[in-house]
Amino acid sequence: MFETVGLLIGLQDGRVVIEDAQTGEQLLTSQELEQRVSQAEQQVSQAEQRASQAEQRAAKLAEVLRSQGINPDEI
């Protein structure tokens, strides 16, 4: 154990692992971290696309309501 930083370093299935000594939580490798970042970026992109589609649908609905004499801001 490296007491100054509170980490445990060992081997698991032939690879080096690092754990937080207080929580026992295994720290991510740089490759695992990059993968998680990539997944998060992908999720953000998908959420942005869905938000954009929802905004477009709302705008179209507002147009339909206005064409029928209904103010969509008063609904």
mmCIF file of C-alpha atoms in Angstrom:
data_model
loop_
_atom_site.group_PDB
_atom_site.id
_atom_site.type_symbol
_atom_site.label_atom_id
_atom_site.label_comp_id
_atom_site.label_asym_id
_atom_site.label_seq_id
_atom_site.Cartn_x
_atom_site.Cartn_y
_atom_site.Cartn_z
ATOM 1 C CA MET A 1 0.000 0.000 0.000
ATOM 2 C CA PHE A 2 1.143 3.509 -0.811
ATOM 3 C CA GLU A 3 0.051 5.286 2.339
ATOM 4 C CA THR A 4 0.842 8.782 1.099
ATOM 5 C CA VAL A 5 -1.780 8.512 -1.639
ATOM 6 C CA GLY A 6 -4.036 5.844 -0.105
ATOM 7 C CA LEU A 7 -3.831 3.392 -2.986
ATOM 8 C CA LEU A 8 -3.468 -0.366 -3.118
ATOM 9 C CA ILE A 9 -1.659 -1.776 -6.141
ATOM 10 C CA GLY A 10 -1.840 -5.432 -7.111
ATOM 11 C CA LEU A 11 -2.371 -7.961 -9.861
ATOM 12 C CA GLN A 12 -5.705 -9.379 -10.972
ATOM 13 C CA ASP A 13 -6.050 -11.769 -13.905
ATOM 14 C CA GLY A 14 -2.530 -10.899 -15.024
ATOM 15 C CA ARG A 15 -2.991 -7.143 -15.074
ATOM 16 C CA VAL A 16 -2.122 -4.352 -12.681
ATOM 17 C CA VAL A 17 -5.037 -2.949 -10.690
ATOM 18 C CA ILE A 18 -5.162 0.049 -8.410
ATOM 19 C CA GLU A 19 -7.737 0.396 -5.636
ATOM 20 C CA ASP A 20 -8.694 3.226 -3.334
ATOM 21 C CA ALA A 21 -7.544 1.999 0.088
ATOM 22 C CA GLN A 22 -10.475 3.622 1.925
ATOM 23 C CA THR A 23 -13.341 2.555 -0.314
ATOM 24 C CA GLY A 24 -11.900 -0.547 -1.966
ATOM 25 C CA GLU A 25 -13.099 0.851 -5.286
ATOM 26 C CA GLN A 26 -10.975 -0.194 -8.249
ATOM 27 C CA LEU A 27 -9.694 2.784 -10.220
ATOM 28 C CA LEU A 28 -10.203 2.879 -13.964
ATOM 29 C CA THR A 29 -7.327 2.406 -16.351
ATOM 30 C CA SER A 30 -6.734 5.127 -18.922
ATOM 31 C CA GLN A 31 -8.283 2.858 -21.564
ATOM 32 C CA GLU A 32 -11.392 2.256 -19.429
ATOM 33 C CA LEU A 33 -11.654 5.964 -18.707
ATOM 34 C CA GLU A 34 -11.405 6.844 -22.409
ATOM 35 C CA GLN A 35 -14.119 4.285 -23.153
ATOM 36 C CA ARG A 36 -16.435 5.776 -20.512
ATOM 37 C CA VAL A 37 -15.810 9.286 -21.841
ATOM 38 C CA SER A 38 -16.596 8.116 -25.367
ATOM 39 C CA GLN A 39 -19.828 6.477 -24.184
ATOM 40 C CA ALA A 40 -20.835 9.619 -22.293
ATOM 41 C CA GLU A 41 -20.146 11.788 -25.343
ATOM 42 C CA GLN A 42 -22.265 9.451 -27.454
ATOM 43 C CA GLN A 43 -25.126 9.676 -24.960
ATOM 44 C CA VAL A 44 -24.905 13.473 -24.928
ATOM 45 C CA SER A 45 -25.006 13.542 -28.726
ATOM 46 C CA GLN A 46 -28.078 11.296 -28.789
ATOM 47 C CA ALA A 47 -29.820 13.447 -26.163
ATOM 48 C CA GLU A 48 -29.060 16.581 -28.181
ATOM 49 C CA GLN A 49 -30.541 14.963 -31.303
ATOM 50 C CA ARG A 50 -33.704 14.002 -29.418
ATOM 51 C CA ALA A 51 -34.007 17.523 -28.006
ATOM 52 C CA SER A 52 -33.608 19.018 -31.471
ATOM 53 C CA GLN A 53 -36.291 16.706 -32.869
ATOM 54 C CA ALA A 54 -38.638 17.608 -30.008
ATOM 55 C CA GLU A 55 -38.091 21.313 -30.668
ATOM 56 C CA GLN A 56 -38.881 20.814 -34.362
ATOM 57 C CA ARG A 57 -42.080 18.916 -33.519
ATOM 58 C CA ALA A 58 -43.112 21.625 -31.059
ATOM 59 C CA ALA A 59 -42.535 24.323 -33.679
ATOM 60 C CA LYS A 60 -44.657 22.424 -36.213
ATOM 61 C CA LEU A 61 -47.419 21.957 -33.659
ATOM 62 C CA ALA A 62 -47.311 25.665 -32.845
ATOM 63 C CA GLU A 63 -47.701 26.451 -36.562
ATOM 64 C CA VAL A 64 -50.748 24.173 -36.809
ATOM 65 C CA LEU A 65 -52.338 25.766 -33.767
ATOM 66 C CA ARG A 66 -51.705 29.302 -35.080
ATOM 67 C CA SER A 67 -53.241 28.334 -38.443
ATOM 68 C CA GLN A 68 -56.374 27.416 -36.503
ATOM 69 C CA GLY A 69 -56.407 30.717 -34.653
ATOM 70 C CA ILE A 70 -55.047 29.287 -31.406
ATOM 71 C CA ASN A 71 -52.159 30.979 -29.642
ATOM 72 C CA PRO A 72 -49.877 28.129 -28.508
ATOM 73 C CA ASP A 73 -48.411 30.346 -25.778
ATOM 74 C CA GLU A 74 -51.813 30.529 -24.088
ATOM 75 C CA ILE A 75 -52.385 26.794 -23.854
#
